[in-house]
Short mmCIF file of C-alpha atoms and ligand atoms in Angstrom, two decimals:
data_model
loop_
_atom_site.label_atom_id
_atom_site.label_comp_id
_atom_site.label_asym_id
_atom_site.label_seq_id
_atom_site.Cartn_x
_atom_site.Cartn_y
_atom_site.Cartn_z
CA UNK Z 1 86.37 181.12 52.01
CA UNK Z 2 87.82 180.63 55.39
CA UNK Z 3 90.85 181.99 56.97
CA UNK Z 4 93.21 181.04 59.62
CA UNK Z 5 94.57 183.48 62.34
CA UNK Z 6 97.47 182.94 64.09
CA UNK Z 7 99.40 184.90 66.47
CA UNK Z 8 103.30 183.78 66.60
CA UNK Z 9 105.78 183.72 69.02
CA UNK Z 10 104.28 181.14 71.73
CA UNK Z 11 105.94 177.69 72.30
CA UNK Z 12 103.98 174.64 72.14
CA UNK Z 13 103.58 172.22 75.18
CA UNK Z 14 101.49 169.11 75.74
CA UNK Z 15 100.22 166.20 73.84
CA UNK Z 16 98.19 165.42 70.74
CA UNK Z 17 96.77 162.27 69.43
CA UNK Z 18 97.29 161.77 65.85
CA UNK Z 19 94.10 160.97 63.70
CA UNK Z 20 93.90 158.09 61.06
CA UNK Z 21 95.63 158.55 57.76
CA UNK Z 22 94.11 160.45 54.83
CA UNK Z 23 96.30 158.72 52.39
CA UNK Z 24 95.73 155.25 54.15
CA UNK Z 25 92.11 155.63 54.33
CA UNK Z 26 91.39 156.59 50.70
CA UNK Z 27 92.71 153.32 49.41
CA UNK Z 28 90.69 151.22 51.86
CA UNK Z 29 87.48 152.69 51.07
CA UNK Z 30 88.44 151.84 47.30
CA UNK Z 31 89.47 148.39 48.24
CA UNK Z 32 86.04 148.11 50.07
CA UNK Z 33 84.30 148.31 46.73
CA UNK Z 34 85.95 145.06 45.68
CA UNK Z 35 83.93 142.90 48.75
CA UNK Z 36 80.58 141.89 47.89
CA UNK Z 37 79.38 142.38 51.51
CA UNK Z 38 80.22 144.31 54.55
CA UNK Z 39 83.48 145.68 55.52
CA UNK Z 40 84.00 147.78 58.98
CA UNK Z 41 87.09 150.61 58.94
CA UNK Z 42 88.48 151.93 62.11
CA UNK Z 43 90.37 154.87 62.69
CA UNK Z 44 88.55 156.53 59.82
CA UNK Z 45 89.53 160.41 59.91
CA UNK Z 46 86.89 163.00 60.03
CA UNK Z 47 88.37 165.28 56.85
CA UNK Z 48 86.78 166.53 53.80
CA UNK Z 49 88.53 164.13 51.35
CA UNK Z 50 87.28 161.24 53.24
CA UNK Z 51 83.71 162.77 52.94
CA UNK Z 52 84.31 163.26 49.11
CA UNK Z 53 85.51 159.63 48.57
CA UNK Z 54 82.09 158.67 50.71
CA UNK Z 55 79.70 160.46 48.35
CA UNK Z 56 81.92 158.88 45.37
CA UNK Z 57 80.97 155.55 46.70
CA UNK Z 58 77.54 156.29 47.23
CA UNK Z 59 77.01 157.47 43.67
CA UNK Z 60 78.45 154.00 42.56
CA UNK Z 61 75.89 152.27 44.69
CA UNK Z 62 77.98 151.53 47.56
CA UNK Z 63 76.15 152.01 51.15
CA UNK Z 64 78.11 153.88 53.97
CA UNK Z 65 77.31 154.87 57.37
CA UNK Z 66 79.46 155.77 60.52
CA UNK Z 67 78.37 153.18 63.47
CA UNK Z 68 80.68 154.87 65.99
CA UNK Z 69 83.50 157.59 66.30
CA UNK Z 70 85.86 156.96 63.37
CA UNK Z 71 84.38 153.30 63.00
CA UNK Z 72 82.85 153.27 59.28
CA UNK Z 73 80.44 150.56 57.93
CA UNK Z 74 80.89 149.69 54.05
CA UNK Z 75 78.51 147.57 52.07
CA UNK Z 76 79.26 147.16 48.24
CA UNK Z 77 77.03 144.29 47.79
CA UNK Z 78 74.82 146.83 45.32
CA UNK Z 79 77.74 148.28 43.61
CA UNK Z 80 75.98 149.03 40.40
CA UNK Z 81 77.25 152.01 38.41
CA UNK Z 82 80.19 151.98 36.52
CA UNK Z 83 80.57 155.97 35.87
CA UNK Z 84 82.33 158.25 38.50
CA UNK Z 85 80.62 161.40 38.66
CA UNK Z 86 83.09 164.44 37.37
CA UNK Z 87 82.09 166.71 39.97
CA UNK Z 88 83.68 164.67 42.66
CA UNK Z 89 86.54 163.24 40.89
CA UNK Z 90 87.37 166.96 39.80
CA UNK Z 91 87.42 167.65 43.75
CA UNK Z 92 89.94 165.14 44.90
CA UNK Z 93 92.81 162.78 42.56
CA UNK Z 94 92.21 159.96 44.66
CA UNK Z 95 88.89 159.39 43.24
CA UNK Z 96 90.42 157.95 40.40
CA UNK Z 97 91.15 154.83 42.71
CA UNK Z 98 87.64 153.89 42.14
CA UNK Z 99 88.77 152.78 38.55
CA UNK Z 100 90.73 149.40 39.47
CA UNK Z 101 87.77 148.04 41.49
CA UNK Z 102 84.87 148.92 38.96
CA UNK Z 103 87.19 147.02 36.29
CA UNK Z 104 87.42 144.30 38.62
CA UNK Z 105 84.01 143.88 39.94
CA UNK Z 106 82.09 144.86 36.56
CA UNK Z 107 84.57 144.89 33.85
CA UNK Z 108 83.66 148.39 32.96
CA UNK Z 109 85.09 152.07 34.31
CA UNK Z 110 84.37 155.34 33.37
CA UNK Z 111 86.34 157.72 35.27
CA UNK Z 112 86.96 161.56 34.49
CA UNK Z 113 90.95 161.93 34.11
CA UNK Z 114 92.25 164.19 37.17
CA UNK Z 115 93.77 167.41 36.07
CA UNK Z 116 96.84 169.22 36.84
CA UNK Z 117 97.49 170.71 40.18
CA UNK Z 118 99.42 173.29 41.68
CA UNK Z 119 102.11 171.04 43.13
CA UNK Z 120 102.79 170.05 39.52
CA UNK Z 121 101.75 167.68 36.80
CA UNK Z 122 99.67 164.79 37.64
CA UNK Z 123 99.14 162.24 34.92
CA UNK Z 124 97.81 158.94 35.34
CA UNK Z 125 99.49 157.45 32.48
CA UNK Z 126 100.88 154.59 34.66
CA UNK Z 127 97.56 153.59 35.97
CA UNK Z 128 95.96 153.39 32.54
CA UNK Z 129 98.90 151.44 31.13
CA UNK Z 130 98.69 148.92 34.25
CA UNK Z 131 94.95 148.32 33.24
CA UNK Z 132 96.01 147.84 29.56
CA UNK Z 133 98.53 145.34 30.85
CA UNK Z 134 95.93 143.57 32.51
CA UNK Z 135 94.12 143.13 29.38
CA UNK Z 136 91.57 146.01 29.62
CA UNK Z 137 90.88 147.90 26.43
CA UNK Z 138 91.02 151.66 27.53
CA UNK Z 139 90.35 154.87 25.69
CA UNK Z 140 90.72 158.39 27.05
CA UNK Z 141 88.56 161.31 25.15
CA UNK Z 142 87.12 164.41 26.14
CA UNK Z 143 88.49 164.05 29.75
CA UNK Z 144 87.00 160.63 30.62
CA UNK Z 145 88.98 157.22 31.01
CA UNK Z 146 86.93 154.43 29.73
CA UNK Z 147 87.94 151.09 30.16
CA UNK Z 148 86.44 147.99 29.32
CA UNK Z 149 87.05 144.04 30.07
CA UNK Z 150 85.51 140.86 30.42
CA UNK Z 151 87.87 139.41 32.97
CA UNK Z 152 91.16 141.15 33.82
CA UNK Z 153 94.46 138.54 33.24
CA UNK Z 154 97.40 138.54 35.54
CA UNK Z 155 100.61 140.09 33.90
CA UNK Z 156 103.81 141.57 34.79
CA UNK Z 157 103.46 145.20 35.25
CA UNK Z 158 106.41 147.59 35.07
CA UNK Z 159 105.95 150.97 36.96
CA UNK Z 160 108.33 153.73 36.78
CA UNK Z 161 111.11 153.12 38.85
CA UNK Z 162 111.78 156.96 39.27
CA UNK Z 163 108.62 157.49 40.93
CA UNK Z 164 107.42 154.11 42.50
CA UNK Z 165 103.85 155.64 41.91
CA UNK Z 166 101.86 155.15 45.32
CA UNK Z 167 98.49 155.92 43.12
CA UNK Z 168 99.39 153.60 40.39
CA UNK Z 169 100.39 150.63 42.55
CA UNK Z 170 97.00 150.84 44.43
CA UNK Z 171 95.07 151.12 41.61
CA UNK Z 172 96.74 148.03 40.05
CA UNK Z 173 96.74 145.92 43.05
CA UNK Z 174 93.00 146.53 43.14
CA UNK Z 175 92.52 145.61 39.51
CA UNK Z 176 94.67 142.36 39.97
CA UNK Z 177 93.31 140.83 43.13
CA UNK Z 178 90.30 139.28 41.43
CA UNK Z 179 92.17 139.04 37.90
CA UNK Z 180 92.54 135.51 36.46
CA UNK Z 181 96.17 134.27 36.93
CA UNK Z 182 99.32 135.90 38.61
CA UNK Z 183 100.15 139.78 38.20
CA UNK Z 184 103.62 140.99 39.49
CA UNK Z 185 103.99 144.53 39.97
CA UNK Z 186 107.70 145.48 39.48
CA UNK Z 187 108.85 149.02 41.07
CA UNK Z 188 106.15 149.30 43.22
CA UNK Z 189 105.54 151.92 45.93
CA UNK Z 190 106.66 150.79 49.43
CA UNK Z 191 104.67 153.43 51.14
CA UNK Z 192 102.94 152.59 54.31
CA UNK Z 193 99.71 153.24 52.80
CA UNK Z 194 100.16 150.54 50.13
CA UNK Z 195 101.26 147.94 52.42
CA UNK Z 196 98.26 148.81 54.94
CA UNK Z 197 95.99 148.29 51.77
CA UNK Z 198 97.62 145.12 50.77
CA UNK Z 199 97.05 144.01 54.32
CA UNK Z 200 93.44 144.64 54.14
CA UNK Z 201 93.08 142.72 50.74
CA UNK Z 202 95.07 140.06 52.37
CA UNK Z 203 92.71 139.73 55.44
CA UNK Z 204 89.55 139.99 52.99
CA UNK Z 205 91.10 136.85 51.09
CA UNK Z 206 93.19 138.08 48.60
CA UNK Z 207 96.45 136.14 47.77
CA UNK Z 208 99.43 138.93 48.04
CA UNK Z 209 103.02 138.63 48.67
CA UNK Z 210 105.90 141.04 48.61
CA UNK Z 211 104.08 143.38 50.73
CA UNK Z 212 106.28 146.37 51.52
CA UNK Z 213 108.87 145.49 48.93
CA UNK Z 214 109.58 146.84 45.41
CA UNK Z 215 107.86 143.40 43.89
CA UNK Z 216 104.38 142.86 44.75
CA UNK Z 217 102.97 139.20 43.59
CA UNK Z 218 99.18 138.74 43.15
CA UNK Z 219 97.56 135.46 42.65
CA UNK Z 220 93.96 136.46 41.71
CA UNK Z 221 90.97 134.76 43.65
CA UNK Z 222 87.09 134.77 42.94
CA UNK Z 223 85.65 136.86 45.64
CA UNK Z 224 87.02 138.56 48.79
CA UNK Z 225 85.12 138.31 52.24
CA UNK Z 226 84.26 141.60 54.34
CA UNK Z 227 86.78 142.17 57.43
CA UNK Z 228 87.16 144.84 60.22
CA UNK Z 229 90.49 146.92 59.75
CA UNK Z 230 92.02 150.01 61.36
CA UNK Z 231 93.45 152.59 59.38
CA UNK Z 232 97.35 153.34 60.24
CA UNK Z 233 98.05 156.86 61.72
CA UNK Z 234 98.52 159.74 59.60
CA UNK Z 235 102.17 160.08 58.95
CA UNK Z 236 102.08 163.51 57.32
CA UNK Z 237 100.05 164.75 60.25
CA UNK Z 238 102.47 163.20 62.60
CA UNK Z 239 105.35 164.89 60.65
CA UNK Z 240 103.32 168.31 60.66
CA UNK Z 241 103.11 168.18 64.41
CA UNK Z 242 106.90 167.03 64.64
CA UNK Z 243 108.00 170.14 62.57
CA UNK Z 244 105.37 172.34 64.28
CA UNK Z 245 107.25 171.77 67.85
CA UNK Z 246 110.73 172.27 65.97
CA UNK Z 247 109.46 175.74 64.36
CA UNK Z 248 107.60 177.26 67.27
CA UNK Z 249 109.84 175.60 70.13
CA UNK Z 250 108.46 173.94 73.25
CA UNK Z 251 108.11 169.90 73.88
CA UNK Z 252 105.18 168.19 72.41
CA UNK Z 253 104.02 164.60 72.74
CA UNK Z 254 102.50 163.01 69.60
CA UNK Z 255 100.41 160.04 70.61
CA UNK Z 256 98.71 157.22 68.63
CA UNK Z 257 101.37 157.32 65.99
CA UNK Z 258 104.02 154.91 64.33
CA UNK Z 259 107.54 156.28 64.75
CA UNK Z 260 108.86 153.50 62.31
CA UNK Z 261 106.88 155.42 59.74
CA UNK Z 262 109.18 158.84 60.44
CA UNK Z 263 112.55 157.88 60.24
CA UNK Z 264 113.63 160.28 57.78
CA UNK Z 265 111.99 163.09 59.31
CA UNK Z 266 113.28 162.10 62.75
CA UNK Z 267 116.96 161.86 61.03
CA UNK Z 268 116.35 165.55 59.39
CA UNK Z 269 115.08 166.93 62.80
CA UNK Z 270 118.03 165.43 64.89
CA UNK Z 271 120.28 167.03 62.39
CA UNK Z 272 118.80 170.35 62.91
CA UNK Z 273 119.49 169.88 66.92
CA UNK Z 274 115.69 168.94 67.74
CA UNK Z 275 115.48 166.28 70.19
CA UNK Z 276 113.32 163.52 69.02
CA UNK Z 277 112.61 160.58 71.48
CA UNK Z 278 110.45 157.49 70.18
CA UNK Z 279 108.20 154.96 71.77
CA UNK Z 280 106.39 152.19 70.31
CA UNK Z 281 103.14 154.40 69.48
CA UNK Z 282 104.53 157.73 70.53
CA UNK Z 283 107.14 160.45 69.57
CA UNK Z 284 108.15 163.20 71.89
CA UNK Z 285 109.73 166.21 70.20
CA UNK Z 286 111.51 169.31 71.94
CA UNK Z 287 113.25 172.30 70.72
CA UNK Z 288 114.73 174.84 73.26
CA UNK Z 289 117.14 176.79 70.96
CA UNK Z 290 117.20 177.95 67.36
CA UNK Z 291 117.65 174.88 64.71
CA UNK Z 292 120.59 174.35 62.71
CA UNK Z 293 120.32 174.16 58.79
CA UNK Z 294 119.62 170.74 57.61
CA UNK Z 295 119.39 169.50 53.74
CA UNK Z 296 116.69 167.15 52.63
CA UNK Z 297 116.05 165.35 49.11
CA UNK Z 298 112.34 163.80 48.52
CA UNK Z 299 112.20 160.48 47.56
CA UNK Z 300 109.68 157.53 47.28
CA UNK Z 301 109.50 155.69 50.96
CA UNK Z 302 111.52 155.01 52.48
CA UNK Z 303 113.08 158.27 51.56
CA UNK Z 304 112.03 161.80 53.02
CA UNK Z 305 108.30 162.25 51.97
CA UNK Z 306 107.46 164.92 49.36
CA UNK Z 307 104.42 166.01 51.61
CA UNK Z 308 106.50 167.02 54.31
CA UNK Z 309 108.95 169.04 51.78
CA UNK Z 310 107.22 172.35 52.67
CA UNK Z 311 107.15 171.77 56.35
CA UNK Z 312 111.11 171.17 56.57
CA UNK Z 313 111.54 174.36 54.54
CA UNK Z 314 109.77 176.46 57.15
CA UNK Z 315 112.05 175.04 59.50
CA UNK Z 316 115.13 175.80 57.21
CA UNK Z 317 113.84 179.58 57.00
CA UNK Z 318 114.19 179.92 60.56
CA UNK Z 319 117.21 177.82 61.20
CA UNK Z 320 121.42 178.84 61.73
CA UNK Z 321 122.67 178.30 58.16
CA UNK Z 322 121.87 177.77 54.56
CA UNK Z 323 119.78 174.54 53.80
CA UNK Z 324 119.35 172.73 50.36
CA UNK Z 325 116.33 170.95 49.49
CA UNK Z 326 115.78 168.91 46.41
CA UNK Z 327 112.29 167.98 45.46
CA UNK Z 328 112.61 165.04 43.29
CA UNK Z 329 108.84 163.90 43.05
CA UNK Z 330 106.98 166.79 41.96
CA UNK Z 331 107.93 169.38 39.43
CA UNK Z 332 106.17 172.48 40.72
CA UNK Z 333 106.13 171.82 44.56
CA UNK Z 334 107.49 175.49 45.52
CA UNK Z 335 104.43 177.64 45.05
CA UNK Z 336 104.49 177.92 48.96
CA UNK Z 337 108.00 179.59 49.04
CA UNK Z 338 106.60 182.97 47.43
CA UNK Z 339 104.35 183.26 50.39
CA UNK Z 340 106.92 182.24 53.06
CA UNK Z 341 109.50 185.26 51.24
CA UNK Z 342 106.82 187.34 51.98
CA UNK Z 343 106.75 186.67 55.72
CA UNK Z 344 110.77 187.48 55.57
CA UNK Z 345 112.08 184.02 54.44
CA UNK Z 346 115.14 183.93 52.15
CA UNK Z 347 114.42 181.19 49.98
CA UNK Z 348 115.51 180.91 46.21
CA UNK Z 349 114.24 178.31 43.97
CA UNK Z 350 115.83 177.07 40.74
CA UNK Z 351 114.36 173.89 39.06
CA UNK Z 352 113.61 171.41 41.49
CA UNK Z 353 116.24 172.77 44.02
CA UNK Z 354 115.53 175.24 46.57
CA UNK Z 355 118.64 177.25 48.83
CA UNK Z 356 116.98 178.34 52.15
CA UNK Z 357 119.22 181.06 54.10
CA UNK Z 358 117.97 181.01 57.69
CA UNK Z 359 116.58 184.27 59.34
CA UNK Z 360 116.40 184.80 63.09
CA UNK Z 361 112.52 185.39 62.94
CA UNK Z 362 109.77 185.65 60.37
CA UNK Z 363 107.29 188.31 60.30
CA UNK Z 364 103.35 188.12 59.95
CA UNK Z 365 102.01 188.65 56.45
CA UNK Z 366 98.74 187.96 54.61
CA UNK Z 367 99.63 184.35 52.94
CA UNK Z 368 97.32 181.99 50.69
CA UNK Z 369 97.29 178.28 50.81
CA UNK Z 370 97.66 176.60 47.37
CA UNK Z 371 97.47 173.04 48.94
CA UNK Z 372 97.05 170.69 51.91
CA UNK Z 373 100.64 170.62 52.60
CA UNK Z 374 101.50 174.55 51.58
CA UNK Z 375 98.89 175.35 53.93
CA UNK Z 376 100.13 173.42 56.52
CA UNK Z 377 103.74 174.95 56.38
CA UNK Z 378 102.12 178.45 56.30
CA UNK Z 379 100.68 177.60 59.63
CA UNK Z 380 103.84 176.47 61.00
CA UNK Z 381 105.37 179.63 59.68
CA UNK Z 382 102.74 181.58 61.51
CA UNK Z 383 103.53 179.94 64.88
CA UNK Z 384 107.02 181.21 64.58
CA UNK Z 385 106.41 184.62 63.03
CA UNK Z 386 106.15 188.03 64.82
CA UNK Z 387 102.52 189.28 64.72
CA UNK Z 388 99.31 188.10 63.47
CA UNK Z 389 99.33 186.07 60.38
CA UNK Z 390 95.95 185.77 58.36
CA UNK Z 391 96.17 182.44 55.86
CA UNK Z 392 93.40 182.24 53.44
CA UNK Z 393 92.63 178.73 51.97
CA UNK Z 394 91.80 176.89 55.02
CA UNK Z 395 89.55 174.74 53.04
CA UNK Z 396 92.78 173.06 51.50
CA UNK Z 397 93.63 172.03 55.30
CA UNK Z 398 90.43 170.68 55.99
CA UNK Z 399 90.77 168.05 53.30
CA UNK Z 400 93.72 166.44 55.07
CA UNK Z 401 93.92 167.50 58.66
CA UNK Z 402 91.27 166.70 61.34
CA UNK Z 403 90.89 169.49 63.72
CA UNK Z 404 94.20 171.13 63.06
CA UNK Z 405 93.44 174.34 64.78
CA UNK Z 406 91.64 172.72 67.90
CA UNK Z 407 94.69 170.60 68.07
CA UNK Z 408 97.44 173.34 67.92
CA UNK Z 409 95.31 175.54 70.27
CA UNK Z 410 95.48 172.36 72.86
CA UNK Z 411 99.13 172.82 72.47
CA UNK Z 412 99.07 176.62 73.28
CA UNK Z 413 98.83 178.06 70.07
CA UNK Z 414 97.18 181.31 69.71
CA UNK Z 415 95.16 180.23 66.57
CA UNK Z 416 91.63 180.52 65.32
CA UNK Z 417 89.40 180.71 61.97
CA UNK Z 418 87.16 183.16 60.33
CA UNK Z 419 84.90 183.31 57.41
CA UNK Z 420 85.76 186.01 54.54
CA UNK Z 421 83.88 186.60 51.14
CA UNK Z 422 85.90 184.79 48.31
CA UNK Z 423 85.45 182.07 45.82
CA UNK Z 424 86.37 178.61 47.33
CA UNK Z 425 89.48 177.37 45.22
CA UNK Z 426 89.78 173.87 43.89
CA UNK Z 427 93.09 171.98 43.20
CA UNK Z 428 93.39 168.28 42.12
CA UNK Z 429 95.74 166.61 45.08
C1 EPZ S 501 100.40 159.97 46.60
O1 EPZ S 501 100.02 160.82 45.59
C2 EPZ S 501 99.57 160.96 47.57
N1 EPZ S 501 98.08 161.32 47.64
C3 EPZ S 501 100.06 162.61 47.43
O2 EPZ S 501 99.74 163.26 48.63
C4 EPZ S 501 101.85 162.17 47.40
O3 EPZ S 501 102.12 163.57 47.58
C5 EPZ S 501 102.25 161.45 46.53
O4 EPZ S 501 101.56 160.25 46.43
C6 EPZ S 501 103.57 161.03 46.47
O5 EPZ S 501 103.91 160.36 47.86
C7 EPZ S 501 97.46 160.26 48.05
O6 EPZ S 501 97.94 159.37 48.68
C8 EPZ S 501 96.02 160.65 47.73
P1 EPZ S 501 102.22 159.25 42.95
P2 EPZ S 501 99.77 160.03 43.79
O7 EPZ S 501 101.48 158.38 41.79
O8 EPZ S 501 99.62 158.64 44.06
C9 EPZ S 501 104.28 160.71 38.86
C10 EPZ S 501 98.94 164.84 49.65
O9 EPZ S 501 98.85 166.19 50.26
N2 EPZ S 501 102.89 159.92 37.92
O10 EPZ S 501 103.05 158.58 43.83
O11 EPZ S 501 99.15 161.04 42.89
C11 EPZ S 501 103.57 162.03 39.50
O12 EPZ S 501 103.12 162.64 38.36
C12 EPZ S 501 98.81 164.43 48.38
O13 EPZ S 501 98.30 164.02 50.62
C13 EPZ S 501 103.12 159.84 36.54
O14 EPZ S 501 103.97 160.31 35.84
O15 EPZ S 501 101.38 160.27 43.73
C14 EPZ S 501 104.32 162.40 40.54
O16 EPZ S 501 105.44 162.83 39.63
C15 EPZ S 501 99.82 165.31 47.70
N3 EPZ S 501 102.28 158.99 36.28
C16 EPZ S 501 105.11 161.02 41.14
O17 EPZ S 501 104.83 159.92 39.88
C17 EPZ S 501 101.24 158.31 36.77
O18 EPZ S 501 100.55 157.44 36.35
C18 EPZ S 501 104.72 160.39 42.19
O19 EPZ S 501 102.83 160.08 42.06
C19 EPZ S 501 101.16 158.28 38.36
C20 EPZ S 501 102.04 159.34 38.96
#
C-alpha cells in the first residue's frame, strides 16, 4: 500500500495543467476496437485505469503503443478474442465497455460482470437490456455475461430516465454503430464523455445525430475508418483542483481545461463566496476568506456531478453555516464521511442526504481512501487540516489522477508519498 502524507494549513498559488479525461479516454479506447485499422488518440492521461484498459485491449488482440507523450496509436485490425479476462474486469468496471464493440465486430462477447463497489450497487442491467433490444441472445451465469448475435439490428432503446446511465449509453452506442438499421437511444446520457465518444465515432464514419441531447439516433454503417482524435480535459480533475483552492485558500490558475463543463461546480463555489474567473480554456479560482455553506444535489449532466460530491462535502465541512447534500446517483457514496468526521468534521448522513455543519478547522488524523473520488476529498481535507495527515490507499488516486501529488506540490502544498506494508485494496469503480 502507498500512503499520501500532507502537512496542512498552506495556501495554494500558481498554475496547474489539467490532464486528459479518464472517463473520456476509456470509452475512446473501447470505441477504437470498432475500427479495422489504426486510430491515434491524443491527450491520453498516464493513469492506472488507462493502463488496465490497454492490457484489456491487448488481451483481445488489439495492438497499442505510445508514439509520443500522451499520444497513443491503436490498431484493432487483428481483434481476435471474444473473451475479456476476469482479472482485468475485476480491477475496473469500465472494462465492461468492451462488450459492445466485441458484439458489433465479432457477433460474440464473453465479459465478466463487474461487481459491487464502495460507492454503491453497480449493476449493468441497462447495458444487457440494450444488447437484447438490439437482437443479441444474452445469458448471465457464474458471473459472466455471454452475448451472441449474427448481426445486431437497430431498435429503439429506452434507458432509465432517473439515471441516464453514462456507461449504458456508451456501450449501446458502440454496439449500434455497425448494426443493421437505425437505433434510437432514449433517456441517453448527456455527459461530455458521451459527447466526445460520439464525436470520435462520427469522425470514424459513423452516422450519429442528437449528440449531447437525451435522444441519440444512430444509422448503422458497414465499417469505420481510423482517425486522429484528442481526449477532452478531465472535468473531475478540474473540479478537484477548483475545490482544492476553495478549501486550502489562495489563488490557482487551471489551464488546458473547458469551463463550459464546470458550470454547476462554478455555481456552487460562487454561492460559497469563492471567486471563479473563466476563460476559453482556463479557470482561475481564488479564495481569501472562509467559504460559506452551499447546498448541492447530484444529478446526471448538466446537473452537479456525483464524482465531485465528496470534494464539495469537504468544502462544506470548513464553511460558515450548514450545508445539505443530496446524492441522487449512487446509494452508498458517503463512506468517506466517517473519515472526515475523524478529522473533526461534523457530518450526519441519513439515507442519501448528508447534513454538514461547518467547523473553523479540521485536524490531522490517519484516514483511508475507499475509492478514487473519496481519496481526492481526503487529500483536500488534509490540505486544510491542522497537522500532518496520513492517507492510506493512494493506489486509488493513481487510477484516476495523473501525478496528483506532484501537481499539488507545484502549487505550494506540503505533500509526499511513502510505501507502507499491507494488502492492496481493490474496488469496482
Ligand atoms: C460513470 O460510471 C463514471 N465512470 C463514474 O465515475 C460516474 O460516477 C458515473 O458514470 C456517474 O456519472 C466512468 O465513466 C468510467 P452510470 P457508470 O451507468 O457508467 C445505475 C469515477 O470515479 N445503473 O451513469 O458506471 C448505477 O447503479 C467513477 O471516475 C443501473 O442501475 O455510471 C448508478 O446508480 C465513479 N444499471 C446510476 O445508474 C446499469 O446498467 C448511474 O450509473 C447502469 C447503471
